Amino acid sequence: MTRSANMIIKNGYVFDPLNDLDGEVMDLFIRDGRVVGDLRAGERRDAKVIDASGKTVMPGGVDSHAHVAGAKVNAGRLMRPEDHYRSVREKTRLTHSGSGYTIPSVYKQGYDYAAMGYTTVFEAAMPPLEARHTHEEMRATPILDMGAYLVLGNNWFIMRYLKEGEIEKAAAYAAWMLRTHKGYGIKCVNPAGVENWGWAKNVAGLDEPNIHFEVTPREVIRGLAEVNEMLGLPMSLHLHANNLGHPGNWETARDSLMIPSGLAPANRSEVDEPETKLDCRRRQTVYLAHAQFNAYGGTSWRDFCSGAPELARYLNQTEDVVIDSGSVPFGPATTMTGDGPAQHDLYVITGQKWSNTDVEMECGSGVLPFLYLKTSPVHSVQWAIGLEVLLLIDDPWKTIMTTDHPNGGVFTRYPDLIAWLMSKRARDETARECHKWAYDRSSLGGVDREISLYEVAVITRANPARTIGIAHRKGHLGPGADGDVTIYDLDPAGLDSNDPSSIRSAFGRPEYTVKDGRIVARRGEIVAVPEGRRFYTTPYVDEDQELEMMADVKEWFKYYTVGFANYPVPERYLKNPTPIAVNRPLEAVVRR
Ligand SMILES: [Zn+2]
């Protein structure tokens, strides 16, 4: 890691929700890349000083759900040359060249995130067999700290163990898989349904058993949520619900989120606890991905409408769930997901070029270009739903702002989302430009809520960090936190929600992005290119359980096309590997 100097950020309005700071004017101190309470006189003398007077200061942005590395992302790059023509980044003395708008090359992606004030990004879906490819792309991504969620919802071993009621073996397998592939947490995509896609089918409801394994979506969701808490992972189960993208699916989403209720969140990761005012450990047992795509009402595309008010009503009653929004800012997108059948449905509707992959014994995937148009009635409602899920859920600690990049839109459109959330006027202006279904078929037109800068900090930093269990060092600015800070040229005292363009431009081009106490971007320009960390978890389980499980795995491994020795991802594939030990028996911790 590059050595960082000391830094003082003076006089900024600090928004740090995990420490209950709502725009307080204060100084921040960073020593050797980490936030500290103060610097000694000698350190102060040669510290880099940034004058943040009249500016908004937040922890570095944290994206807890984006598709930024791996086989499906690269498939998208390859099948979309048209995506590259008009979005080019020139080489500079410091930076590589790059291209791609919705699916940028890895270099451009790292620079674009950093230039927008984000320092931490998690890849939302890593198929185990594609883990090497995913890590190779993350390795090449500059600046950002990263990690990846392992896709397990249609894995043959998991489905077999859950069907046989072997929950401990399922847990031992998940633990081994996370260690083997340097995965961070458990992702579950269209449970039981993607396996059926191998026979050109899907599952219709939560209680429909799939082919051969005879396991239902409900059993997979419950089983993996239990496995997650047995292992004590930093993040809860991350769920991409069944029936995604279909009218009327809000009920499936709500019923799916009810399945893990009653489980207690048990994050047993071994990390240095920070001194945050609020508890920095998650309280949810299920984290729903891209709620917008699962909050549809109606029964067909003809009577399509928003189901967000109904879904939000459930979220407002429960403490078990966090959602990310998967909002739609209009414009070009590339849809890519492990939900193979959902992508086929989209292909049937659009006739777009479409690629599909079956990842043997593990999962599936599909990729398809998409253009969200203001003139389209359905897209206009999707835009509204993507904002409703953030505005109708009262407690911002239950929500995270994303575009499910690049599914709902590209991450560089986050400033537009912030402007719509902070300004009713911005929403009304856009609603006037798009199809009238936007307000007619949703509740958005009647929503007066305009979120504050504090709430922006919750849904773009503090809560994504806490939800995925990384808030011991990300998403806040208390002592011990990583020195990741974003300074926006936005004076909270003069903030005017009737002037959305100033909000948009401030969030699009921060004055400074600081990573580990070092300025990496200045007004959109990359000025330093340090290497980020790669987080993954190493969960411990009972040795005997692990041995029994390994016997099953070795027996079945003959069906894989790769040899067992080639399956694991070696640590040298990772830049600055940063493992987080989980569930370690107490004796082992003491002996360390
Ligand atoms: Zn996603």
Coordinates of C-alpha atoms and ligand atoms in Angstrom, one line a residue:
M1 CA 0.0 0.0 0.0
T2 CA 1.2 3.5 -0.8
R3 CA 2.4 5.3 2.3
S4 CA 0.1 8.2 3.1
A5 CA 1.0 11.4 4.7
N6 CA -0.9 13.2 7.4
M7 CA -3.8 15.5 6.6
I8 CA -6.0 18.1 8.1
I9 CA -9.4 18.9 6.5
K10 CA -10.4 22.2 8.1
N11 CA -13.7 23.9 8.8
G12 CA -15.9 21.7 6.6
Y13 CA -19.6 20.9 7.3
V14 CA -19.2 17.3 8.3
F15 CA -22.0 14.8 7.5
D16 CA -21.2 11.5 9.3
P17 CA -24.4 9.7 10.3
L18 CA -22.7 6.8 12.1
N19 CA -21.2 9.4 14.5
D20 CA -24.4 11.5 14.6
L21 CA -22.8 14.5 12.9
D22 CA -25.3 16.5 10.9
G23 CA -23.3 19.2 9.2
E24 CA -21.2 20.3 12.1
V25 CA -18.4 22.6 11.3
M26 CA -15.2 20.9 12.4
D27 CA -11.7 19.8 11.5
L28 CA -10.8 16.2 10.5
F29 CA -7.4 14.7 11.1
I30 CA -5.8 11.8 9.2
R31 CA -2.6 10.0 10.3
D32 CA -1.0 7.3 8.1
G33 CA -4.2 6.9 6.1
R34 CA -6.6 6.6 9.1
V35 CA -8.8 9.1 10.8
V36 CA -7.6 10.1 14.3
G37 CA -8.9 12.5 17.0
D38 CA -6.0 14.9 16.6
L39 CA -2.5 15.2 15.3
R40 CA 0.6 16.0 17.4
A41 CA 2.2 19.4 17.0
G42 CA 5.0 18.0 14.8
E43 CA 2.6 16.1 12.7
R44 CA 0.4 19.1 12.2
R45 CA 3.4 21.1 10.9
D46 CA 3.9 19.0 7.8
A47 CA 0.4 17.7 7.4
K48 CA -1.4 18.5 4.1
V49 CA -4.1 21.0 4.9
I50 CA -7.3 21.3 2.9
D51 CA -9.5 24.3 3.6
A52 CA -13.1 23.0 3.4
S53 CA -14.8 26.2 4.6
G54 CA -18.3 26.4 3.2
K55 CA -18.1 22.9 1.8
T56 CA -19.8 19.6 2.5
V57 CA -17.6 16.9 3.9
M58 CA -18.7 13.2 3.8
P59 CA -17.0 9.8 4.2
G60 CA -15.9 8.3 0.8
G61 CA -18.8 6.9 -1.1
V62 CA -19.6 3.2 -0.7
D63 CA -21.4 1.3 -3.5
S64 CA -22.7 -2.0 -2.1
H65 CA -24.2 -3.3 -5.3
A66 CA -22.7 -2.8 -8.7
H67 CA -21.6 -5.1 -11.6
V68 CA -18.1 -4.0 -12.2
A69 CA -15.9 -7.2 -12.6
G70 CA -16.1 -10.6 -14.0
A71 CA -17.3 -12.7 -16.9
K72 CA -20.7 -11.2 -17.5
V73 CA -19.4 -7.7 -17.3
N74 CA -16.7 -8.5 -19.9
A75 CA -19.3 -10.3 -22.0
G76 CA -21.2 -7.0 -22.0
R77 CA -18.1 -5.1 -23.1
L78 CA -17.5 -7.5 -25.9
M79 CA -21.0 -7.6 -27.3
R80 CA -21.4 -3.8 -27.2
P81 CA -18.8 -2.0 -29.4
E82 CA -21.3 0.8 -29.8
D83 CA -21.0 1.5 -26.1
H84 CA -17.4 2.4 -26.5
Y85 CA -17.4 4.9 -29.4
R86 CA -18.7 7.9 -27.6
S87 CA -17.3 7.4 -24.2
V88 CA -13.5 7.6 -24.1
R89 CA -11.0 8.6 -21.5
E90 CA -7.7 9.8 -22.8
K91 CA -4.4 8.6 -21.3
T92 CA -2.6 11.0 -19.0
R93 CA 0.8 11.0 -17.4
L94 CA -0.8 9.1 -14.5
T95 CA -3.7 7.2 -15.9
H96 CA -4.5 4.6 -18.5
S97 CA -6.8 5.3 -21.4
G98 CA -10.2 3.7 -21.3
S99 CA -13.6 3.5 -23.0
G100 CA -17.1 2.4 -22.5
Y101 CA -20.2 4.3 -21.2
T102 CA -22.4 1.7 -19.5
I103 CA -19.7 -1.0 -19.2
P104 CA -16.4 0.9 -18.9
S105 CA -13.1 -0.8 -19.0
V106 CA -11.7 -1.5 -15.6
Y107 CA -9.3 1.4 -15.5
K108 CA -12.0 4.0 -16.6
Q109 CA -14.4 2.5 -14.1
G110 CA -11.9 3.0 -11.2
Y111 CA -11.2 6.6 -12.2
D112 CA -14.9 7.5 -12.8
Y113 CA -15.9 6.2 -9.4
A114 CA -13.0 8.0 -7.6
A115 CA -13.7 11.2 -9.6
M116 CA -17.3 11.1 -8.3
G117 CA -16.2 10.7 -4.7
Y118 CA -16.6 6.9 -4.3
T119 CA -13.8 4.9 -2.7
T120 CA -15.3 1.5 -2.1
V121 CA -17.3 -0.7 -4.6
F122 CA -18.6 -4.3 -4.2
E123 CA -19.2 -6.5 -7.2
A124 CA -22.7 -7.9 -6.7
A125 CA -22.5 -11.3 -8.3
M126 CA -19.4 -13.6 -8.6
P127 CA -20.1 -17.1 -9.9
P128 CA -17.6 -19.4 -8.2
L129 CA -16.3 -20.8 -11.5
E130 CA -15.7 -17.2 -12.7
A131 CA -14.0 -16.1 -9.5
R132 CA -10.6 -16.0 -11.1
H133 CA -11.8 -13.7 -13.8
T134 CA -13.6 -11.5 -11.3
H135 CA -10.5 -11.1 -9.2
E136 CA -8.3 -10.4 -12.2
E137 CA -10.6 -7.5 -13.2
M138 CA -10.7 -6.2 -9.6
R139 CA -7.0 -6.5 -9.5
A140 CA -6.7 -4.3 -12.5
T141 CA -9.2 -1.7 -11.2
P142 CA -7.3 1.3 -9.8
I143 CA -7.9 3.2 -6.5
L144 CA -11.0 1.4 -5.3
D145 CA -11.3 -0.9 -2.3
M146 CA -13.4 -3.9 -3.5
G147 CA -14.9 -7.2 -2.7
A148 CA -17.4 -9.6 -4.4
Y149 CA -20.5 -11.6 -3.3
L150 CA -20.5 -15.3 -4.2
V151 CA -23.6 -16.6 -6.1
L152 CA -24.9 -19.7 -4.3
G153 CA -28.7 -19.7 -4.7
N154 CA -28.8 -22.4 -7.4
N155 CA -25.6 -24.2 -6.5
W156 CA -26.1 -28.0 -6.7
F157 CA -24.4 -28.8 -3.4
I158 CA -26.4 -26.1 -1.6
M159 CA -29.7 -27.3 -3.1
R160 CA -28.9 -30.9 -2.3
Y161 CA -27.9 -30.2 1.3
L162 CA -30.9 -28.0 1.9
K163 CA -33.3 -30.6 0.4
E164 CA -31.8 -33.3 2.7
G165 CA -32.0 -31.0 5.7
E166 CA -28.2 -30.9 6.1
I167 CA -28.0 -27.3 7.2
E168 CA -24.6 -27.7 8.9
K169 CA -23.1 -29.3 5.8
A170 CA -24.6 -26.4 3.7
A171 CA -22.9 -24.0 6.1
A172 CA -19.6 -25.8 5.9
Y173 CA -19.8 -25.8 2.1
A174 CA -20.6 -22.1 2.0
A175 CA -17.7 -21.3 4.3
W176 CA -15.3 -23.4 2.3
M177 CA -16.5 -21.7 -1.0
L178 CA -16.0 -18.2 0.4
R179 CA -12.5 -19.1 1.5
T180 CA -11.8 -20.9 -1.7
H181 CA -12.9 -18.2 -4.0
K182 CA -12.0 -15.2 -1.8
G183 CA -15.7 -14.2 -1.7
Y184 CA -17.1 -11.7 0.7
G185 CA -20.7 -12.7 1.3
I186 CA -23.6 -14.9 0.1
K187 CA -25.7 -13.8 -2.9
C188 CA -28.8 -15.6 -3.9
V189 CA -30.2 -15.0 -7.4
N190 CA -33.7 -16.2 -8.4
P191 CA -33.4 -19.1 -5.9
A192 CA -34.3 -22.5 -7.5
G193 CA -35.4 -20.7 -10.7
V194 CA -32.1 -20.3 -12.5
E195 CA -31.5 -24.1 -12.2
N196 CA -34.8 -24.6 -14.0
W197 CA -33.6 -22.3 -16.8
G198 CA -31.4 -25.3 -17.8
W199 CA -34.7 -26.8 -19.0
A200 CA -35.9 -23.5 -20.5
K201 CA -38.2 -23.0 -17.5
N202 CA -38.4 -20.9 -14.3
V203 CA -40.3 -21.3 -11.1
A204 CA -43.6 -19.5 -10.8
G205 CA -44.0 -19.2 -7.0
L206 CA -42.1 -19.5 -3.7
D207 CA -43.4 -23.0 -3.1
E208 CA -42.8 -24.5 -6.5
P209 CA -40.1 -27.2 -6.3
N210 CA -37.6 -27.1 -9.1
I211 CA -36.7 -29.9 -11.5
H212 CA -34.5 -32.7 -10.2
F213 CA -33.5 -31.1 -6.9
E214 CA -37.1 -30.7 -5.8
V215 CA -36.2 -27.7 -3.7
T216 CA -38.4 -24.6 -3.5
P217 CA -37.4 -20.9 -3.5
R218 CA -38.7 -20.6 0.0
E219 CA -36.4 -23.5 1.2
V220 CA -33.4 -21.9 -0.5
I221 CA -34.0 -18.4 1.0
R222 CA -34.6 -19.8 4.5
G223 CA -31.7 -22.2 4.3
L224 CA -29.2 -19.7 3.0
A225 CA -30.3 -17.0 5.6
E226 CA -29.8 -19.6 8.3
V227 CA -26.4 -20.6 6.9
N228 CA -25.5 -16.9 6.8
E229 CA -26.3 -16.4 10.5
M230 CA -24.7 -19.7 11.5
L231 CA -21.5 -18.6 9.9
G232 CA -21.9 -15.1 11.4
L233 CA -21.0 -13.3 8.2
P234 CA -20.5 -9.5 8.2
M235 CA -23.2 -9.1 5.6
S236 CA -26.7 -10.7 5.7
L237 CA -28.0 -12.9 2.9
H238 CA -28.1 -10.7 -0.3
L239 CA -31.3 -11.6 -2.2
H240 CA -32.2 -11.1 -5.8
A241 CA -35.8 -12.2 -5.5
N242 CA -37.8 -14.5 -7.7
N243 CA -40.1 -13.2 -10.5
L244 CA -37.9 -10.2 -11.2
G245 CA -39.0 -7.8 -13.8
H246 CA -42.6 -9.1 -14.0
P247 CA -45.8 -7.0 -13.4
G248 CA -47.3 -7.8 -10.0
N249 CA -44.0 -9.0 -8.5
W250 CA -44.1 -6.8 -5.4
E251 CA -46.0 -9.5 -3.6
T252 CA -43.3 -12.1 -4.3
A253 CA -40.7 -9.6 -3.0
R254 CA -42.6 -9.0 0.2
D255 CA -43.3 -12.7 0.8
S256 CA -39.6 -13.5 0.2
L257 CA -38.5 -10.9 2.7
M258 CA -40.8 -12.4 5.3
I259 CA -39.1 -15.8 5.0
P260 CA -36.0 -15.1 7.2
S261 CA -38.0 -13.1 9.8
G262 CA -37.4 -14.4 13.3
L263 CA -33.7 -15.0 12.6
A264 CA -31.4 -12.8 14.7
P265 CA -28.6 -11.0 12.9
A266 CA -25.2 -12.4 14.0
N267 CA -22.2 -10.7 12.7
R268 CA -19.2 -12.5 14.2
S269 CA -16.5 -11.0 12.1
E270 CA -13.2 -10.4 13.9
V271 CA -12.5 -6.7 13.3
D272 CA -11.3 -3.8 15.3
E273 CA -14.4 -2.1 16.6
P274 CA -14.5 1.6 15.9
E275 CA -15.7 4.2 18.2
T276 CA -18.9 5.1 16.3
K277 CA -21.8 6.6 18.1
L278 CA -24.3 4.3 16.4
D279 CA -23.8 0.5 16.4
C280 CA -21.8 -0.1 13.2
R281 CA -23.0 -3.8 12.9
R282 CA -25.9 -4.6 10.7
R283 CA -29.4 -5.2 12.1
Q284 CA -30.9 -6.8 9.0
T285 CA -31.1 -10.5 8.2
V286 CA -31.9 -10.0 4.5
Y287 CA -30.6 -7.4 2.1
L288 CA -32.9 -7.1 -1.0
A289 CA -31.1 -6.2 -4.2
H290 CA -32.4 -3.6 -6.7
A291 CA -35.9 -3.2 -5.2
Q292 CA -37.1 -1.2 -8.2
F293 CA -37.1 -4.3 -10.4
N294 CA -39.1 -6.2 -7.7
A295 CA -41.7 -3.5 -6.9
Y296 CA -44.1 -3.8 -9.8
G297 CA -47.9 -3.7 -9.6
G298 CA -50.6 -4.7 -12.1
T299 CA -51.0 -8.0 -13.8
S300 CA -49.5 -7.3 -17.3
W301 CA -47.6 -4.6 -19.1
R302 CA -51.0 -3.1 -20.1
D303 CA -52.1 -2.4 -16.5
F304 CA -48.5 -2.1 -15.2
C305 CA -48.1 0.3 -12.3
S306 CA -46.0 0.8 -9.3
G307 CA -46.1 -1.7 -6.4
A308 CA -43.6 0.4 -4.4
P309 CA -46.2 1.8 -1.9
E310 CA -47.2 -1.7 -0.9
L311 CA -43.6 -3.0 -0.6
A312 CA -42.6 0.2 1.3
R313 CA -45.5 -0.5 3.8
Y314 CA -43.9 -3.8 4.7
L315 CA -40.4 -2.3 5.0
N316 CA -41.8 0.4 7.3
Q317 CA -43.1 -2.3 9.7
T318 CA -40.0 -4.5 9.9
E319 CA -36.4 -4.0 11.1
D320 CA -35.2 -7.2 9.4
V321 CA -34.7 -5.8 5.9
V322 CA -32.5 -3.3 4.0
I323 CA -33.0 -2.7 0.3
D324 CA -30.9 -1.1 -2.4
S325 CA -32.9 0.8 -4.9
G326 CA -31.7 -0.1 -8.4
S327 CA -33.1 3.2 -9.6
V328 CA -33.5 4.1 -13.3
P329 CA -32.1 7.5 -14.3
F330 CA -33.2 7.1 -18.0
G331 CA -30.7 6.6 -20.8
P332 CA -28.4 3.8 -21.9
A333 CA -28.0 0.7 -19.7
T334 CA -26.7 -2.8 -20.1
T335 CA -28.7 -5.4 -18.2
M336 CA -26.6 -8.2 -16.8
T337 CA -27.7 -10.7 -14.1
G338 CA -27.3 -14.2 -12.9
D339 CA -31.1 -14.5 -13.5
G340 CA -30.9 -16.2 -16.9
P341 CA -34.7 -16.7 -17.4
A342 CA -35.4 -13.0 -16.5
Q343 CA -32.9 -11.9 -19.2
H344 CA -34.6 -14.2 -21.7
D345 CA -38.0 -12.6 -21.0
L346 CA -36.4 -9.2 -21.6
Y347 CA -35.0 -10.5 -24.9
V348 CA -38.5 -11.7 -26.0
I349 CA -39.9 -8.2 -25.2
T350 CA -37.1 -6.1 -26.8
G351 CA -35.6 -8.4 -29.6
Q352 CA -32.2 -7.0 -28.5
K353 CA -29.0 -8.9 -28.9
W354 CA -28.7 -11.2 -26.0
S355 CA -26.1 -13.5 -24.5
N356 CA -26.8 -16.3 -22.1
T357 CA -24.4 -18.6 -20.1
D358 CA -25.0 -21.6 -18.0
V359 CA -22.4 -21.8 -15.3
E360 CA -22.2 -25.6 -14.8
M361 CA -23.6 -26.9 -11.4
E362 CA -23.5 -23.4 -10.0
C363 CA -25.6 -20.7 -11.6
G364 CA -26.5 -18.9 -14.9
S365 CA -26.3 -15.5 -16.5
G366 CA -27.6 -13.2 -19.2
V367 CA -26.6 -9.9 -20.8
L368 CA -28.6 -7.6 -22.9
P369 CA -28.3 -3.9 -24.0
F370 CA -31.2 -1.6 -22.9
L371 CA -32.2 2.0 -23.4
Y372 CA -34.6 3.6 -20.9
L373 CA -36.7 6.2 -22.7
K374 CA -38.7 9.1 -21.2
T375 CA -41.3 8.5 -23.9
S376 CA -41.9 4.9 -22.8
P377 CA -44.8 4.5 -20.4
V378 CA -43.2 1.5 -18.7
H379 CA -39.8 3.1 -18.4
S380 CA -41.4 6.2 -16.9
V381 CA -43.0 4.2 -14.2
Q382 CA -39.7 2.4 -13.5
W383 CA -38.1 5.8 -13.0
A384 CA -40.8 6.7 -10.5
I385 CA -40.6 3.4 -8.7
G386 CA -36.8 3.7 -8.3
L387 CA -37.3 7.0 -6.4
E388 CA -40.4 5.8 -4.5
V389 CA -38.5 2.9 -2.9
L390 CA -36.1 5.5 -1.4
L391 CA -38.7 8.1 -0.5
L392 CA -41.6 6.0 0.8
I393 CA -39.5 4.0 3.2
D394 CA -39.4 6.3 6.2
D395 CA -36.1 5.2 7.8
P396 CA -33.1 5.9 5.5
W397 CA -31.2 3.2 7.5
K398 CA -33.3 0.7 5.5
T399 CA -32.3 2.0 2.1
I400 CA -29.3 2.3 -0.1
M401 CA -29.1 4.3 -3.3
T402 CA -27.9 2.4 -6.4
T403 CA -28.7 2.0 -10.1
D404 CA -27.8 -1.6 -9.9
H405 CA -25.1 -0.4 -12.3
P406 CA -25.3 -1.0 -15.3
N407 CA -28.8 -2.5 -15.1
G408 CA -31.0 0.5 -14.2
G409 CA -28.4 2.9 -15.5
V410 CA -24.7 3.8 -15.2
F411 CA -23.2 4.7 -11.8
T412 CA -22.1 8.1 -13.1
R413 CA -25.7 9.1 -13.0
Y414 CA -25.8 9.0 -9.2
P415 CA -25.8 12.8 -9.0
D416 CA -29.0 12.9 -11.0
L417 CA -30.6 10.5 -8.5
I418 CA -29.5 12.7 -5.6
A419 CA -31.0 15.7 -7.2
W420 CA -34.4 14.0 -7.7
L421 CA -34.3 12.8 -4.1
M422 CA -33.4 16.2 -2.7
S423 CA -35.7 18.2 -4.9
K424 CA -39.4 17.8 -5.6
R425 CA -39.0 20.4 -8.3
A426 CA -36.4 18.3 -10.1
R427 CA -38.9 15.4 -10.0
D428 CA -41.7 17.5 -11.3
E429 CA -39.6 18.8 -14.1
T430 CA -38.6 15.3 -15.2
A431 CA -42.2 14.1 -14.9
R432 CA -43.3 16.8 -17.3
E433 CA -40.8 15.5 -19.8
C434 CA -41.7 11.9 -19.6
H435 CA -44.8 9.8 -20.3
K436 CA -47.7 10.6 -18.1
W437 CA -47.7 7.1 -16.7
A438 CA -44.8 8.3 -14.5
Y439 CA -47.1 10.1 -12.1
D440 CA -50.4 8.5 -13.1
R441 CA -49.3 5.0 -12.3
S442 CA -47.2 5.7 -9.2
S443 CA -47.5 7.7 -6.0
L444 CA -44.4 9.8 -6.7
G445 CA -46.3 13.0 -7.8
G446 CA -47.9 13.2 -4.3
V447 CA -44.6 12.7 -2.5
D448 CA -43.3 16.0 -1.0
R449 CA -40.3 14.5 0.9
E450 CA -37.0 16.0 0.0
I451 CA -34.1 14.2 1.6
S452 CA -31.4 16.1 3.5
L453 CA -27.6 16.0 3.1
Y454 CA -27.5 13.9 6.2
E455 CA -29.8 11.4 4.6
V456 CA -27.7 11.4 1.4
A457 CA -24.8 10.5 3.6
V458 CA -26.8 7.6 5.1
I459 CA -27.9 6.1 1.8
T460 CA -24.6 6.5 -0.1
R461 CA -22.0 5.8 2.7
A462 CA -23.1 4.9 6.2
N463 CA -25.8 2.5 5.4
P464 CA -24.2 0.6 2.5
A465 CA -21.1 0.2 4.8
R466 CA -23.1 -1.0 7.8
T467 CA -25.4 -3.3 5.7
I468 CA -22.5 -5.2 4.3
G469 CA -20.5 -5.2 7.5
I470 CA -17.6 -3.0 6.5
A471 CA -18.5 0.0 8.7
H472 CA -15.7 -0.7 11.1
R473 CA -13.5 1.2 8.6
K474 CA -15.8 2.6 5.8
G475 CA -18.8 4.9 5.7
H476 CA -17.9 7.0 8.8
L477 CA -15.2 9.5 9.9
G478 CA -14.6 8.5 13.5
P479 CA -11.2 7.6 14.9
G480 CA -10.0 4.3 13.3
A481 CA -11.9 4.8 10.0
D482 CA -10.1 4.7 6.8
G483 CA -9.1 8.2 5.7
D484 CA -11.6 8.1 2.8
V485 CA -13.2 11.5 2.5
T486 CA -15.2 13.4 -0.1
I487 CA -15.4 17.2 -0.2
Y488 CA -18.2 18.7 -2.2
D489 CA -18.4 22.3 -3.3
L490 CA -21.8 22.7 -1.7
D491 CA -22.6 25.1 1.1
P492 CA -25.3 23.6 3.2
A493 CA -26.2 27.0 4.5
G494 CA -27.1 28.2 1.0
L495 CA -28.6 24.9 -0.2
D496 CA -31.7 25.4 -2.3
S497 CA -33.8 22.4 -3.3
N498 CA -35.3 24.6 -6.0
D499 CA -32.0 24.7 -7.8
P500 CA -31.4 21.0 -8.6
S501 CA -28.7 21.8 -11.1
S502 CA -26.3 23.0 -8.4
I503 CA -26.9 19.8 -6.5
R504 CA -26.2 17.8 -9.6
S505 CA -23.0 19.5 -10.4
A506 CA -21.6 19.5 -6.9
F507 CA -22.2 15.7 -6.5
G508 CA -20.9 15.0 -10.0
R509 CA -17.6 16.7 -9.5
P510 CA -16.4 16.8 -5.9
E511 CA -13.7 19.3 -5.0
Y512 CA -11.6 16.5 -3.5
T513 CA -11.7 12.7 -3.2
V514 CA -9.4 11.6 -0.5
K515 CA -8.4 7.9 -0.2
D516 CA -6.4 6.6 2.8
G517 CA -5.4 10.2 3.5
R518 CA -4.3 11.0 0.0
I519 CA -5.9 13.2 -2.6
V520 CA -6.8 10.9 -5.5
A521 CA -9.2 13.2 -7.5
R522 CA -9.5 17.0 -7.7
R523 CA -12.6 18.5 -9.5
G524 CA -13.0 15.4 -11.7
E525 CA -9.3 14.9 -12.5
I526 CA -7.4 11.9 -11.2
V527 CA -4.2 13.1 -9.4
A528 CA -3.0 9.9 -7.8
V529 CA -3.6 6.2 -8.5
P530 CA -3.0 4.1 -5.4
E531 CA -3.9 0.5 -5.3
G532 CA -7.0 -0.6 -3.4
R533 CA -7.7 -3.5 -1.1
R534 CA -9.6 -6.7 -1.8
F535 CA -11.9 -7.7 1.1
Y536 CA -13.0 -11.3 1.6
T537 CA -14.2 -13.4 4.5
T538 CA -12.7 -16.6 5.9
P539 CA -15.5 -18.3 7.9
Y540 CA -14.6 -21.1 10.3
V541 CA -16.7 -24.2 10.9
D542 CA -16.4 -27.4 12.8
E543 CA -13.5 -29.5 11.4
D544 CA -15.5 -32.7 11.3
Q545 CA -18.3 -31.0 9.4
E546 CA -15.8 -29.7 7.0
L547 CA -14.3 -33.2 6.4
E548 CA -17.7 -34.8 5.8
M549 CA -18.6 -32.0 3.4
M550 CA -15.3 -32.2 1.5
A551 CA -15.9 -36.0 0.9
D552 CA -19.2 -35.1 -0.8
V553 CA -17.5 -32.3 -2.8
K554 CA -14.7 -34.5 -4.0
E555 CA -17.1 -37.2 -5.0
W556 CA -19.2 -34.9 -7.1
F557 CA -16.3 -32.8 -8.5
K558 CA -16.0 -35.3 -11.3
Y559 CA -18.9 -33.6 -13.0
Y560 CA -17.0 -30.3 -13.1
T561 CA -15.0 -29.4 -16.3
V562 CA -12.1 -28.1 -14.2
G563 CA -9.8 -30.1 -12.0
F564 CA -10.2 -29.8 -8.3
A565 CA -6.7 -28.3 -7.9
N566 CA -7.5 -25.6 -10.4
Y567 CA -10.7 -24.6 -8.7
P568 CA -9.5 -22.3 -5.9
V569 CA -8.4 -18.7 -6.4
P570 CA -4.8 -18.2 -5.1
E571 CA -4.2 -15.2 -3.0
R572 CA -1.8 -13.8 -5.5
Y573 CA -4.8 -13.0 -7.7
L574 CA -5.7 -10.3 -5.2
K575 CA -4.1 -6.9 -4.8
N576 CA -3.7 -6.1 -1.0
P577 CA -5.7 -9.1 0.1
T578 CA -7.6 -8.2 3.2
P579 CA -9.3 -11.3 4.8
I580 CA -11.8 -10.9 7.5
A581 CA -11.9 -13.9 9.9
V582 CA -15.4 -14.9 10.9
N583 CA -16.8 -17.3 13.4
R584 CA -13.4 -18.3 14.8
P585 CA -13.5 -20.5 17.9
L586 CA -12.5 -18.5 20.9
E587 CA -9.3 -20.6 21.6
A588 CA -8.0 -19.9 18.1
V589 CA -8.5 -16.1 18.6
V590 CA -6.7 -16.2 22.0
R591 CA -3.8 -18.3 20.6
R592 CA -3.3 -15.9 17.8
Ligands
ZN1 ZN -27.4 -6.4 -9.6

